[in-house]
Amino acid sequence: MSFERQKILVLGGGYAGLQTISNLQKKLSFQDADITLINRDEYHYESTWLHETAAGTIDWERGTYPINKVVDTQKVKFVPAAVTAIHKDEQRVETNQGDFEYDILVVALGFESESFGIDGMDEHAHTIVDPETAIAARQEIEKNFANYRSSGDEKDLSILVGGGGFTGVEFLGELTVSIPELCERYAIDKNKVKITCVEAMPNMLPMFPENLVDYAVNYLEDRGVEFKVGTPIISANEDGFVVKADDEEQQIEANNVIWTAGVRGNSLMEASFDGVKRGRIVVTPDLTIEGYDNIYAIGDVAAVMNGEGEDARPYPTTAQIAMQLGQHTAKNIALTLNKERRVPFEYDDKGTVCSLGPNDGIGLVFGREIKGRKAAFMKRVIDSRAILQVGGPMLAYSKGKLL
Ligand code: NAD
């Protein structure tokens, strides 16, 4: 492989892909390489804000920006196209806009919803995985609330959230703000609304200490959310979820059904690589794929291990780690072009915040517990920082959440 004018192809314009591009732009000159970014849409969306669109607290445009706004067109060619196949041995990627050859490939194709084969889930539940699904969930709730005035059907005012993980809890937090507004708009008594969260495990959000989880649960319960924990969903149908409670099957009825209980990496991964589990491939410490040192897998399609040996576990897939993986990949590509050795990735876990609507939350940040308005502010800092890092101060000013 010659090291002049290498063809670098980045697939995906999410957190990991855009961080790779923005750091490559800084590190490489246009003589060093032909850099191409391929993304399905012309815009990037903040996937960690989608629950807000789904609940109706923000419009979807608020969390998106055109990719061309952050790409230096002198150095990077952006192609809006859908990737359909990766031929790793031919160093070629197929898209609906034609084929692309590469010397170095970065696969950052993101996540999909995972229903774990639960009967009826794909047909009967909404998901929150991209702007289209988030908008559809929001429209469904609005349609049913509007319909209630003529139907009088309690199911129209019943919202079922499957899974009390991060997405489920953050979505519930936004609902506590948007649902009272919706009730006002359609002159509905808000006491008639039922919001139920069904969680399989007896303990929710196990990454947080018990007192913070209690705070989050109490906060949401005080605003009308009912939790059913230790209650796995076993199927979904047109009336809602069937759950297992006290060893008995029970139907929980609702016309607004949202599944937030599972994500997986992009299914193109299984079709393209060996040893892929739930759309994720284990990467080497320098973030390349075993046997292919010119292919990086990063973000939600990568299982990045927290060590070596039998006890090693993959880090949870988050926006925070995706951004660091993108930065590191750009660094390793620059080292490769410089004929230097790539360096192993080290995760710098700054902590995590789970919002409870726009004004509250819980978090563990730099090892310190935070809750309430402080956590909500920290969440806005995190959300704005992601935009600042990729798009600079002007974009952070117009799209960030600090102003
Ligand atoms: P998750 O895996 O974190 O949570 C899913 C929840 O659904 C779990 O609590 C699980 O027990 C439950 N569940 C699974 N099967 C079920 C069933 N059959 N019935 C009932 N409950 C069931 O998924 P997520 O919330 O989509 O998050 C995905 C990833 O993104 C995670 O790694 C998370 O850390 C990250 N994330 C982070 C943030 C943040 O940092 N604020 C926000 C959203 C997502």
PDB file of N, CA and C in Angstrom, residues 133-186:
ATOM      1  N   THR A 133     -38.413   8.179  13.423  1.00  0.00           N
ATOM      2  CA  THR A 133     -39.131   7.391  14.437  1.00  0.00           C
ATOM      3  C   THR A 133     -39.552   8.278  15.620  1.00  0.00           C
ATOM      4  N   ALA A 134     -38.694   9.239  15.972  1.00  0.00           N
ATOM      5  CA  ALA A 134     -39.044  10.133  17.087  1.00  0.00           C
ATOM      6  C   ALA A 134     -40.268  10.976  16.721  1.00  0.00           C
ATOM      7  N   ILE A 135     -40.298  11.482  15.479  1.00  0.00           N
ATOM      8  CA  ILE A 135     -41.446  12.291  15.030  1.00  0.00           C
ATOM      9  C   ILE A 135     -42.705  11.417  15.006  1.00  0.00           C
ATOM     10  N   ALA A 136     -42.554  10.167  14.543  1.00  0.00           N
ATOM     11  CA  ALA A 136     -43.722   9.277  14.460  1.00  0.00           C
ATOM     12  C   ALA A 136     -44.291   9.009  15.857  1.00  0.00           C
ATOM     13  N   ALA A 137     -43.418   8.825  16.851  1.00  0.00           N
ATOM     14  CA  ALA A 137     -43.882   8.577  18.229  1.00  0.00           C
ATOM     15  C   ALA A 137     -44.654   9.796  18.742  1.00  0.00           C
ATOM     16  N   ARG A 138     -44.103  10.964  18.489  1.00  0.00           N
ATOM     17  CA  ARG A 138     -44.738  12.196  18.945  1.00  0.00           C
ATOM     18  C   ARG A 138     -46.105  12.392  18.261  1.00  0.00           C
ATOM     19  N   GLN A 139     -46.141  12.124  16.949  1.00  0.00           N
ATOM     20  CA  GLN A 139     -47.400  12.304  16.205  1.00  0.00           C
ATOM     21  C   GLN A 139     -48.468  11.332  16.682  1.00  0.00           C
ATOM     22  N   GLU A 140     -48.030  10.122  17.024  1.00  0.00           N
ATOM     23  CA  GLU A 140     -48.986   9.117  17.517  1.00  0.00           C
ATOM     24  C   GLU A 140     -49.640   9.601  18.820  1.00  0.00           C
ATOM     25  N   ILE A 141     -48.814  10.106  19.719  1.00  0.00           N
ATOM     26  CA  ILE A 141     -49.356  10.584  21.001  1.00  0.00           C
ATOM     27  C   ILE A 141     -50.323  11.751  20.748  1.00  0.00           C
ATOM     28  N   GLU A 142     -49.917  12.678  19.895  1.00  0.00           N
ATOM     29  CA  GLU A 142     -50.779  13.844  19.608  1.00  0.00           C
ATOM     30  C   GLU A 142     -52.094  13.393  18.978  1.00  0.00           C
ATOM     31  N   LYS A 143     -51.991  12.458  18.044  1.00  0.00           N
ATOM     32  CA  LYS A 143     -53.192  11.970  17.337  1.00  0.00           C
ATOM     33  C   LYS A 143     -54.153  11.326  18.347  1.00  0.00           C
ATOM     34  N   ASN A 144     -53.610  10.501  19.245  1.00  0.00           N
ATOM     35  CA  ASN A 144     -54.478   9.807  20.198  1.00  0.00           C
ATOM     36  C   ASN A 144     -55.099  10.757  21.211  1.00  0.00           C
ATOM     37  N   PHE A 145     -54.326  11.761  21.638  1.00  0.00           N
ATOM     38  CA  PHE A 145     -54.892  12.736  22.578  1.00  0.00           C
ATOM     39  C   PHE A 145     -56.009  13.528  21.884  1.00  0.00           C
ATOM     40  N   ALA A 146     -55.781  13.902  20.626  1.00  0.00           N
ATOM     41  CA  ALA A 146     -56.813  14.636  19.877  1.00  0.00           C
ATOM     42  C   ALA A 146     -58.046  13.741  19.706  1.00  0.00           C
ATOM     43  N   ASN A 147     -57.797  12.464  19.467  1.00  0.00           N
ATOM     44  CA  ASN A 147     -58.883  11.505  19.220  1.00  0.00           C
ATOM     45  C   ASN A 147     -59.730  11.263  20.468  1.00  0.00           C
ATOM     46  N   TYR A 148     -59.095  11.397  21.637  1.00  0.00           N
ATOM     47  CA  TYR A 148     -59.790  11.085  22.888  1.00  0.00           C
ATOM     48  C   TYR A 148     -61.095  11.876  23.030  1.00  0.00           C
ATOM     49  N   ARG A 149     -61.068  13.113  22.540  1.00  0.00           N
ATOM     50  CA  ARG A 149     -62.260  13.961  22.706  1.00  0.00           C
ATOM     51  C   ARG A 149     -63.485  13.344  22.026  1.00  0.00           C
ATOM     52  N   SER A 150     -63.270  12.646  20.917  1.00  0.00           N
ATOM     53  CA  SER A 150     -64.434  12.002  20.286  1.00  0.00           C
ATOM     54  C   SER A 150     -64.578  10.538  20.718  1.00  0.00           C
ATOM     55  N   SER A 151     -63.441   9.855  20.991  1.00  0.00           N
ATOM     56  CA  SER A 151     -63.524   8.419  21.305  1.00  0.00           C
ATOM     57  C   SER A 151     -63.896   8.158  22.765  1.00  0.00           C
ATOM     58  N   GLY A 152     -63.408   9.031  23.651  1.00  0.00           N
ATOM     59  CA  GLY A 152     -63.610   8.793  25.086  1.00  0.00           C
ATOM     60  C   GLY A 152     -62.882   7.535  25.558  1.00  0.00           C
ATOM     61  N   ASP A 153     -61.997   6.995  24.705  1.00  0.00           N
ATOM     62  CA  ASP A 153     -61.302   5.737  25.006  1.00  0.00           C
ATOM     63  C   ASP A 153     -60.095   6.024  25.912  1.00  0.00           C
ATOM     64  N   GLU A 154     -60.094   5.430  27.105  1.00  0.00           N
ATOM     65  CA  GLU A 154     -58.998   5.678  28.061  1.00  0.00           C
ATOM     66  C   GLU A 154     -57.634   5.286  27.490  1.00  0.00           C
ATOM     67  N   LYS A 155     -57.636   4.301  26.587  1.00  0.00           N
ATOM     68  CA  LYS A 155     -56.358   3.848  25.998  1.00  0.00           C
ATOM     69  C   LYS A 155     -55.685   4.967  25.202  1.00  0.00           C
ATOM     70  N   ASP A 156     -56.502   5.907  24.687  1.00  0.00           N
ATOM     71  CA  ASP A 156     -55.920   7.028  23.940  1.00  0.00           C
ATOM     72  C   ASP A 156     -55.048   7.904  24.846  1.00  0.00           C
ATOM     73  N   LEU A 157     -55.364   7.897  26.141  1.00  0.00           N
ATOM     74  CA  LEU A 157     -54.605   8.732  27.089  1.00  0.00           C
ATOM     75  C   LEU A 157     -53.603   7.900  27.888  1.00  0.00           C
ATOM     76  N   SER A 158     -53.434   6.654  27.476  1.00  0.00           N
ATOM     77  CA  SER A 158     -52.517   5.792  28.205  1.00  0.00           C
ATOM     78  C   SER A 158     -51.203   5.635  27.415  1.00  0.00           C
ATOM     79  N   ILE A 159     -50.090   5.935  28.085  1.00  0.00           N
ATOM     80  CA  ILE A 159     -48.772   5.859  27.423  1.00  0.00           C
ATOM     81  C   ILE A 159     -47.961   4.771  28.124  1.00  0.00           C
ATOM     82  N   LEU A 160     -47.458   3.850  27.322  1.00  0.00           N
ATOM     83  CA  LEU A 160     -46.655   2.744  27.874  1.00  0.00           C
ATOM     84  C   LEU A 160     -45.222   2.877  27.377  1.00  0.00           C
ATOM     85  N   VAL A 161     -44.293   2.900  28.299  1.00  0.00           N
ATOM     86  CA  VAL A 161     -42.878   2.984  27.918  1.00  0.00           C
ATOM     87  C   VAL A 161     -42.216   1.662  28.306  1.00  0.00           C
ATOM     88  N   GLY A 162     -41.679   0.973  27.320  1.00  0.00           N
ATOM     89  CA  GLY A 162     -41.043  -0.321  27.570  1.00  0.00           C
ATOM     90  C   GLY A 162     -39.563  -0.154  27.820  1.00  0.00           C
ATOM     91  N   GLY A 163     -39.140  -0.403  29.074  1.00  0.00           N
ATOM     92  CA  GLY A 163     -37.723  -0.281  29.434  1.00  0.00           C
ATOM     93  C   GLY A 163     -37.460   0.982  30.229  1.00  0.00           C
ATOM     94  N   GLY A 164     -36.866   0.784  31.414  1.00  0.00           N
ATOM     95  CA  GLY A 164     -36.529   1.927  32.263  1.00  0.00           C
ATOM     96  C   GLY A 164     -35.031   2.146  32.285  1.00  0.00           C
ATOM     97  N   GLY A 165     -34.404   2.108  31.109  1.00  0.00           N
ATOM     98  CA  GLY A 165     -32.977   2.441  31.007  1.00  0.00           C
ATOM     99  C   GLY A 165     -32.834   3.938  30.797  1.00  0.00           C
ATOM    100  N   PHE A 166     -31.697   4.351  30.282  1.00  0.00           N
ATOM    101  CA  PHE A 166     -31.437   5.768  30.068  1.00  0.00           C
ATOM    102  C   PHE A 166     -32.488   6.426  29.179  1.00  0.00           C
ATOM    103  N   THR A 167     -32.725   5.804  28.008  1.00  0.00           N
ATOM    104  CA  THR A 167     -33.634   6.435  27.050  1.00  0.00           C
ATOM    105  C   THR A 167     -35.040   6.497  27.623  1.00  0.00           C
ATOM    106  N   GLY A 168     -35.478   5.379  28.247  1.00  0.00           N
ATOM    107  CA  GLY A 168     -36.815   5.339  28.821  1.00  0.00           C
ATOM    108  C   GLY A 168     -37.001   6.428  29.871  1.00  0.00           C
ATOM    109  N   VAL A 169     -36.046   6.541  30.789  1.00  0.00           N
ATOM    110  CA  VAL A 169     -36.180   7.508  31.881  1.00  0.00           C
ATOM    111  C   VAL A 169     -36.103   8.942  31.338  1.00  0.00           C
ATOM    112  N   GLU A 170     -35.195   9.191  30.404  1.00  0.00           N
ATOM    113  CA  GLU A 170     -35.093  10.556  29.860  1.00  0.00           C
ATOM    114  C   GLU A 170     -36.368  10.925  29.089  1.00  0.00           C
ATOM    115  N   PHE A 171     -36.929   9.952  28.388  1.00  0.00           N
ATOM    116  CA  PHE A 171     -38.177  10.190  27.649  1.00  0.00           C
ATOM    117  C   PHE A 171     -39.316  10.498  28.639  1.00  0.00           C
ATOM    118  N   LEU A 172     -39.394   9.710  29.718  1.00  0.00           N
ATOM    119  CA  LEU A 172     -40.434   9.938  30.735  1.00  0.00           C
ATOM    120  C   LEU A 172     -40.297  11.350  31.323  1.00  0.00           C
ATOM    121  N   GLY A 173     -39.057  11.756  31.551  1.00  0.00           N
ATOM    122  CA  GLY A 173     -38.818  13.100  32.098  1.00  0.00           C
ATOM    123  C   GLY A 173     -39.393  14.171  31.187  1.00  0.00           C
ATOM    124  N   GLU A 174     -39.190  14.035  29.886  1.00  0.00           N
ATOM    125  CA  GLU A 174     -39.723  15.024  28.933  1.00  0.00           C
ATOM    126  C   GLU A 174     -41.254  14.964  28.904  1.00  0.00           C
ATOM    127  N   LEU A 175     -41.810  13.738  29.007  1.00  0.00           N
ATOM    128  CA  LEU A 175     -43.280  13.601  28.977  1.00  0.00           C
ATOM    129  C   LEU A 175     -43.931  14.353  30.137  1.00  0.00           C
ATOM    130  N   THR A 176     -43.231  14.399  31.288  1.00  0.00           N
ATOM    131  CA  THR A 176     -43.839  15.087  32.435  1.00  0.00           C
ATOM    132  C   THR A 176     -43.999  16.583  32.155  1.00  0.00           C
ATOM    133  N   VAL A 177     -43.278  17.069  31.150  1.00  0.00           N
ATOM    134  CA  VAL A 177     -43.409  18.479  30.761  1.00  0.00           C
ATOM    135  C   VAL A 177     -44.391  18.626  29.597  1.00  0.00           C
ATOM    136  N   SER A 178     -44.284  17.738  28.595  1.00  0.00           N
ATOM    137  CA  SER A 178     -45.090  17.933  27.378  1.00  0.00           C
ATOM    138  C   SER A 178     -46.540  17.484  27.535  1.00  0.00           C
ATOM    139  N   ILE A 179     -46.780  16.471  28.370  1.00  0.00           N
ATOM    140  CA  ILE A 179     -48.152  15.953  28.464  1.00  0.00           C
ATOM    141  C   ILE A 179     -49.114  16.968  29.116  1.00  0.00           C
ATOM    142  N   PRO A 180     -48.715  17.641  30.204  1.00  0.00           N
ATOM    143  CA  PRO A 180     -49.640  18.667  30.719  1.00  0.00           C
ATOM    144  C   PRO A 180     -49.960  19.737  29.664  1.00  0.00           C
ATOM    145  N   GLU A 181     -48.974  20.079  28.818  1.00  0.00           N
ATOM    146  CA  GLU A 181     -49.225  21.075  27.764  1.00  0.00           C
ATOM    147  C   GLU A 181     -50.218  20.525  26.734  1.00  0.00           C
ATOM    148  N   LEU A 182     -50.037  19.258  26.404  1.00  0.00           N
ATOM    149  CA  LEU A 182     -50.921  18.617  25.418  1.00  0.00           C
ATOM    150  C   LEU A 182     -52.355  18.563  25.969  1.00  0.00           C
ATOM    151  N   CYS A 183     -52.465  18.260  27.265  1.00  0.00           N
ATOM    152  CA  CYS A 183     -53.787  18.204  27.894  1.00  0.00           C
ATOM    153  C   CYS A 183     -54.465  19.569  27.815  1.00  0.00           C
ATOM    154  N   GLU A 184     -53.679  20.608  28.041  1.00  0.00           N
ATOM    155  CA  GLU A 184     -54.249  21.960  27.979  1.00  0.00           C
ATOM    156  C   GLU A 184     -54.743  22.251  26.562  1.00  0.00           C
ATOM    157  N   ARG A 185     -53.914  21.855  25.573  1.00  0.00           N
ATOM    158  CA  ARG A 185     -54.273  22.139  24.184  1.00  0.00           C
ATOM    159  C   ARG A 185     -55.585  21.462  23.795  1.00  0.00           C
ATOM    160  N   TYR A 186     -55.785  20.221  24.276  1.00  0.00           N
ATOM    161  CA  TYR A 186     -56.987  19.494  23.877  1.00  0.00           C
ATOM    162  C   TYR A 186     -58.049  19.474  24.985  1.00  0.00           C
TER     163      TYR A 186
END
